[in-house]
mmCIF file with all atom_site columns, C-alpha atoms in Angstrom:
data_model
loop_
_atom_site.group_PDB
_atom_site.id
_atom_site.type_symbol
_atom_site.label_atom_id
_atom_site.label_alt_id
_atom_site.label_comp_id
_atom_site.label_asym_id
_atom_site.label_entity_id
_atom_site.label_seq_id
_atom_site.pdbx_PDB_ins_code
_atom_site.Cartn_x
_atom_site.Cartn_y
_atom_site.Cartn_z
_atom_site.occupancy
_atom_site.B_iso_or_equiv
_atom_site.pdbx_formal_charge
_atom_site.auth_seq_id
_atom_site.auth_comp_id
_atom_site.auth_asym_id
_atom_site.auth_atom_id
_atom_site.pdbx_PDB_model_num
ATOM 1   C CA . MET A 1 1   ? -283.970 -21.031 -67.217 1.00 0.00 ? 1   MET A CA 1
ATOM 2   C CA . GLY A 1 2   ? -285.163 -21.832 -63.672 1.00 0.00 ? 2   GLY A CA 1
ATOM 3   C CA . ARG A 1 3   ? -285.841 -19.680 -60.717 1.00 0.00 ? 3   ARG A CA 1
ATOM 4   C CA . ILE A 1 4   ? -282.731 -18.449 -58.869 1.00 0.00 ? 4   ILE A CA 1
ATOM 5   C CA . ILE A 1 5   ? -282.354 -20.047 -55.458 1.00 0.00 ? 5   ILE A CA 1
ATOM 6   C CA . GLU A 1 6   ? -279.677 -19.134 -52.957 1.00 0.00 ? 6   GLU A CA 1
ATOM 7   C CA . GLN A 1 7   ? -279.856 -21.139 -49.718 1.00 0.00 ? 7   GLN A CA 1
ATOM 8   C CA . ASP A 1 8   ? -276.554 -19.714 -48.356 1.00 0.00 ? 8   ASP A CA 1
ATOM 9   C CA . ASN A 1 9   ? -276.804 -16.470 -50.411 1.00 0.00 ? 9   ASN A CA 1
ATOM 10  C CA . LYS A 1 10  ? -273.169 -16.736 -51.650 1.00 0.00 ? 10  LYS A CA 1
ATOM 11  C CA . VAL A 1 11  ? -272.649 -15.404 -55.127 1.00 0.00 ? 11  VAL A CA 1
ATOM 12  C CA . ASP A 1 12  ? -269.826 -14.983 -57.547 1.00 0.00 ? 12  ASP A CA 1
ATOM 13  C CA . VAL A 1 13  ? -268.988 -11.327 -58.393 1.00 0.00 ? 13  VAL A CA 1
ATOM 14  C CA . ILE A 1 14  ? -266.619 -9.834  -60.787 1.00 0.00 ? 14  ILE A CA 1
ATOM 15  C CA . CYS A 1 15  ? -265.427 -6.493  -59.455 1.00 0.00 ? 15  CYS A CA 1
ATOM 16  C CA . GLN A 1 16  ? -262.852 -3.755  -59.970 1.00 0.00 ? 16  GLN A CA 1
ATOM 17  C CA . HIS A 1 17  ? -260.638 -2.449  -57.242 1.00 0.00 ? 17  HIS A CA 1
ATOM 18  C CA . SER A 1 18  ? -259.649 1.145   -57.929 1.00 0.00 ? 18  SER A CA 1
ATOM 19  C CA . ARG A 1 19  ? -256.390 2.717   -56.817 1.00 0.00 ? 19  ARG A CA 1
ATOM 20  C CA . ASP A 1 20  ? -258.177 4.799   -54.159 1.00 0.00 ? 20  ASP A CA 1
ATOM 21  C CA . GLY A 1 21  ? -259.436 1.589   -52.459 1.00 0.00 ? 21  GLY A CA 1
ATOM 22  C CA . THR A 1 22  ? -263.001 1.542   -53.656 1.00 0.00 ? 22  THR A CA 1
ATOM 23  C CA . ILE A 1 23  ? -264.713 -1.564  -54.961 1.00 0.00 ? 23  ILE A CA 1
ATOM 24  C CA . ILE A 1 24  ? -266.853 -1.485  -58.077 1.00 0.00 ? 24  ILE A CA 1
ATOM 25  C CA . PRO A 1 25  ? -269.109 -4.555  -58.667 1.00 0.00 ? 25  PRO A CA 1
ATOM 26  C CA . ILE A 1 26  ? -269.415 -5.376  -62.386 1.00 0.00 ? 26  ILE A CA 1
ATOM 27  C CA . LYS A 1 27  ? -271.058 -8.812  -62.876 1.00 0.00 ? 27  LYS A CA 1
ATOM 28  C CA . LEU A 1 28  ? -272.920 -11.260 -60.685 1.00 0.00 ? 28  LEU A CA 1
ATOM 29  C CA . ARG A 1 29  ? -273.249 -14.983 -61.229 1.00 0.00 ? 29  ARG A CA 1
ATOM 30  C CA . VAL A 1 30  ? -275.676 -17.239 -59.362 1.00 0.00 ? 30  VAL A CA 1
ATOM 31  C CA . GLU A 1 31  ? -276.864 -20.821 -59.756 1.00 0.00 ? 31  GLU A CA 1
ATOM 32  C CA . ASP A 1 32  ? -280.552 -21.405 -60.579 1.00 0.00 ? 32  ASP A CA 1
ATOM 33  C CA . GLU A 1 33  ? -282.657 -24.375 -59.355 1.00 0.00 ? 33  GLU A CA 1
ATOM 34  C CA . ASP A 1 34  ? -281.691 -26.382 -62.416 1.00 0.00 ? 34  ASP A CA 1
ATOM 35  C CA . GLY A 1 35  ? -278.001 -26.159 -61.535 1.00 0.00 ? 35  GLY A CA 1
ATOM 36  C CA . GLN A 1 36  ? -277.281 -23.716 -64.365 1.00 0.00 ? 36  GLN A CA 1
ATOM 37  C CA . TYR A 1 37  ? -275.273 -20.554 -63.787 1.00 0.00 ? 37  TYR A CA 1
ATOM 38  C CA . GLN A 1 38  ? -276.881 -17.287 -64.691 1.00 0.00 ? 38  GLN A CA 1
ATOM 39  C CA . THR A 1 39  ? -274.803 -14.173 -65.224 1.00 0.00 ? 39  THR A CA 1
ATOM 40  C CA . TYR A 1 40  ? -276.120 -10.647 -64.791 1.00 0.00 ? 40  TYR A CA 1
ATOM 41  C CA . LEU A 1 41  ? -274.401 -7.394  -65.683 1.00 0.00 ? 41  LEU A CA 1
ATOM 42  C CA . ILE A 1 42  ? -274.652 -4.806  -62.884 1.00 0.00 ? 42  ILE A CA 1
ATOM 43  C CA . ARG A 1 43  ? -276.140 -1.788  -64.660 1.00 0.00 ? 43  ARG A CA 1
ATOM 44  C CA . SER A 1 44  ? -275.670 0.644   -61.761 1.00 0.00 ? 44  SER A CA 1
ATOM 45  C CA . TYR A 1 45  ? -274.663 0.496   -58.108 1.00 0.00 ? 45  TYR A CA 1
ATOM 46  C CA . LYS A 1 46  ? -274.472 2.643   -55.047 1.00 0.00 ? 46  LYS A CA 1
ATOM 47  C CA . ASP A 1 47  ? -272.022 1.992   -52.206 1.00 0.00 ? 47  ASP A CA 1
ATOM 48  C CA . ILE A 1 48  ? -274.156 2.302   -49.043 1.00 0.00 ? 48  ILE A CA 1
ATOM 49  C CA . THR A 1 49  ? -271.480 1.046   -46.609 1.00 0.00 ? 49  THR A CA 1
ATOM 50  C CA . ASN A 1 50  ? -271.756 2.682   -43.160 1.00 0.00 ? 50  ASN A CA 1
ATOM 51  C CA . TYR A 1 51  ? -268.205 3.934   -42.580 1.00 0.00 ? 51  TYR A CA 1
ATOM 52  C CA . GLY A 1 52  ? -268.972 5.726   -39.278 1.00 0.00 ? 52  GLY A CA 1
ATOM 53  C CA . GLU A 1 53  ? -268.307 9.326   -38.439 1.00 0.00 ? 53  GLU A CA 1
ATOM 54  C CA . GLU A 1 54  ? -264.697 8.836   -37.393 1.00 0.00 ? 54  GLU A CA 1
ATOM 55  C CA . ASP A 1 55  ? -263.701 7.119   -40.636 1.00 0.00 ? 55  ASP A CA 1
ATOM 56  C CA . ASN A 1 56  ? -263.167 9.782   -43.197 1.00 0.00 ? 56  ASN A CA 1
ATOM 57  C CA . HIS A 1 57  ? -261.974 7.557   -46.127 1.00 0.00 ? 57  HIS A CA 1
ATOM 58  C CA . LYS A 1 58  ? -264.010 4.943   -47.896 1.00 0.00 ? 58  LYS A CA 1
ATOM 59  C CA . VAL A 1 59  ? -261.928 1.831   -47.216 1.00 0.00 ? 59  VAL A CA 1
ATOM 60  C CA . ALA A 1 60  ? -262.752 -1.212  -45.151 1.00 0.00 ? 60  ALA A CA 1
ATOM 61  C CA . THR A 1 61  ? -261.243 -1.100  -41.723 1.00 0.00 ? 61  THR A CA 1
ATOM 62  C CA . ALA A 1 62  ? -260.748 -3.642  -39.011 1.00 0.00 ? 62  ALA A CA 1
ATOM 63  C CA . ILE A 1 63  ? -263.906 -2.306  -37.329 1.00 0.00 ? 63  ILE A CA 1
ATOM 64  C CA . ASN A 1 64  ? -266.004 -2.180  -40.527 1.00 0.00 ? 64  ASN A CA 1
ATOM 65  C CA . HIS A 1 65  ? -264.958 -4.991  -42.898 1.00 0.00 ? 65  HIS A CA 1
ATOM 66  C CA . MET A 1 66  ? -268.334 -5.290  -44.610 1.00 0.00 ? 66  MET A CA 1
ATOM 67  C CA . TRP A 1 67  ? -269.004 -3.405  -47.833 1.00 0.00 ? 67  TRP A CA 1
ATOM 68  C CA . THR A 1 68  ? -272.683 -2.937  -48.837 1.00 0.00 ? 68  THR A CA 1
ATOM 69  C CA . PHE A 1 69  ? -273.933 -2.147  -52.356 1.00 0.00 ? 69  PHE A CA 1
ATOM 70  C CA . ASP A 1 70  ? -277.398 -1.443  -53.773 1.00 0.00 ? 70  ASP A CA 1
ATOM 71  C CA . CYS A 1 71  ? -277.296 -2.693  -57.388 1.00 0.00 ? 71  CYS A CA 1
ATOM 72  C CA . ASN A 1 72  ? -279.546 -2.701  -60.405 1.00 0.00 ? 72  ASN A CA 1
ATOM 73  C CA . ILE A 1 73  ? -279.432 -5.662  -62.739 1.00 0.00 ? 73  ILE A CA 1
ATOM 74  C CA . LEU A 1 74  ? -281.547 -6.719  -65.782 1.00 0.00 ? 74  LEU A CA 1
ATOM 75  C CA . VAL A 1 75  ? -283.423 -9.997  -65.247 1.00 0.00 ? 75  VAL A CA 1
ATOM 76  C CA . PHE A 1 76  ? -285.572 -11.284 -68.156 1.00 0.00 ? 76  PHE A CA 1
ATOM 77  C CA . GLY A 1 77  ? -285.972 -7.766  -69.419 1.00 0.00 ? 77  GLY A CA 1
ATOM 78  C CA . ARG A 1 78  ? -286.940 -6.265  -66.098 1.00 0.00 ? 78  ARG A CA 1
ATOM 79  C CA . GLU A 1 79  ? -284.686 -4.084  -63.988 1.00 0.00 ? 79  GLU A CA 1
ATOM 80  C CA . ARG A 1 80  ? -284.330 -5.531  -60.467 1.00 0.00 ? 80  ARG A CA 1
ATOM 81  C CA . ARG A 1 81  ? -282.697 -4.037  -57.396 1.00 0.00 ? 81  ARG A CA 1
ATOM 82  C CA . ILE A 1 82  ? -280.464 -6.322  -55.282 1.00 0.00 ? 82  ILE A CA 1
ATOM 83  C CA . ARG A 1 83  ? -278.207 -5.737  -52.292 1.00 0.00 ? 83  ARG A CA 1
ATOM 84  C CA . LEU A 1 84  ? -274.751 -7.203  -52.274 1.00 0.00 ? 84  LEU A CA 1
ATOM 85  C CA . LEU A 1 85  ? -272.539 -7.551  -49.206 1.00 0.00 ? 85  LEU A CA 1
ATOM 86  C CA . TYR A 1 86  ? -268.730 -8.067  -49.445 1.00 0.00 ? 86  TYR A CA 1
ATOM 87  C CA . ASN A 1 87  ? -266.860 -9.400  -46.382 1.00 0.00 ? 87  ASN A CA 1
ATOM 88  C CA . SER A 1 88  ? -263.242 -8.432  -46.781 1.00 0.00 ? 88  SER A CA 1
ATOM 89  C CA . PHE A 1 89  ? -262.150 -10.717 -43.920 1.00 0.00 ? 89  PHE A CA 1
ATOM 90  C CA . GLU A 1 90  ? -263.607 -13.828 -45.577 1.00 0.00 ? 90  GLU A CA 1
ATOM 91  C CA . ASN A 1 91  ? -263.297 -12.512 -49.210 1.00 0.00 ? 91  ASN A CA 1
ATOM 92  C CA . LEU A 1 92  ? -266.926 -13.571 -49.872 1.00 0.00 ? 92  LEU A CA 1
ATOM 93  C CA . TRP A 1 93  ? -269.840 -11.970 -51.688 1.00 0.00 ? 93  TRP A CA 1
ATOM 94  C CA . ARG A 1 94  ? -273.471 -12.528 -50.620 1.00 0.00 ? 94  ARG A CA 1
ATOM 95  C CA . THR A 1 95  ? -276.898 -11.336 -51.471 1.00 0.00 ? 95  THR A CA 1
ATOM 96  C CA . VAL A 1 96  ? -279.092 -10.097 -48.592 1.00 0.00 ? 96  VAL A CA 1
ATOM 97  C CA . GLU A 1 97  ? -282.147 -12.059 -49.592 1.00 0.00 ? 97  GLU A CA 1
ATOM 98  C CA . ASP A 1 98  ? -283.695 -14.315 -52.256 1.00 0.00 ? 98  ASP A CA 1
ATOM 99  C CA . TRP A 1 99  ? -284.213 -11.733 -55.043 1.00 0.00 ? 99  TRP A CA 1
ATOM 100 C CA . VAL A 1 100 ? -285.365 -13.430 -58.310 1.00 0.00 ? 100 VAL A CA 1
#
């Protein structure tokens, strides 16, 4: 297994959309430098989206369409923290930085 590289930081994410509008990231898939896909189970997460004071409910709005999650995954037996961003306008998931 090679080192994970993400030039454009786009990743595949399996997530759950609950009936109250929240998003729960479950799995993450990225391509390593050898072209092989690596899948990681998200062990825990925290929604750190800044909703603003005037926005009382946790849903993406026209003003704030970016969801931000701090996630813990297991990589080669070590727990790693990553940050995921979800853009609801583009329907794309990204990592904030090169993390593995």
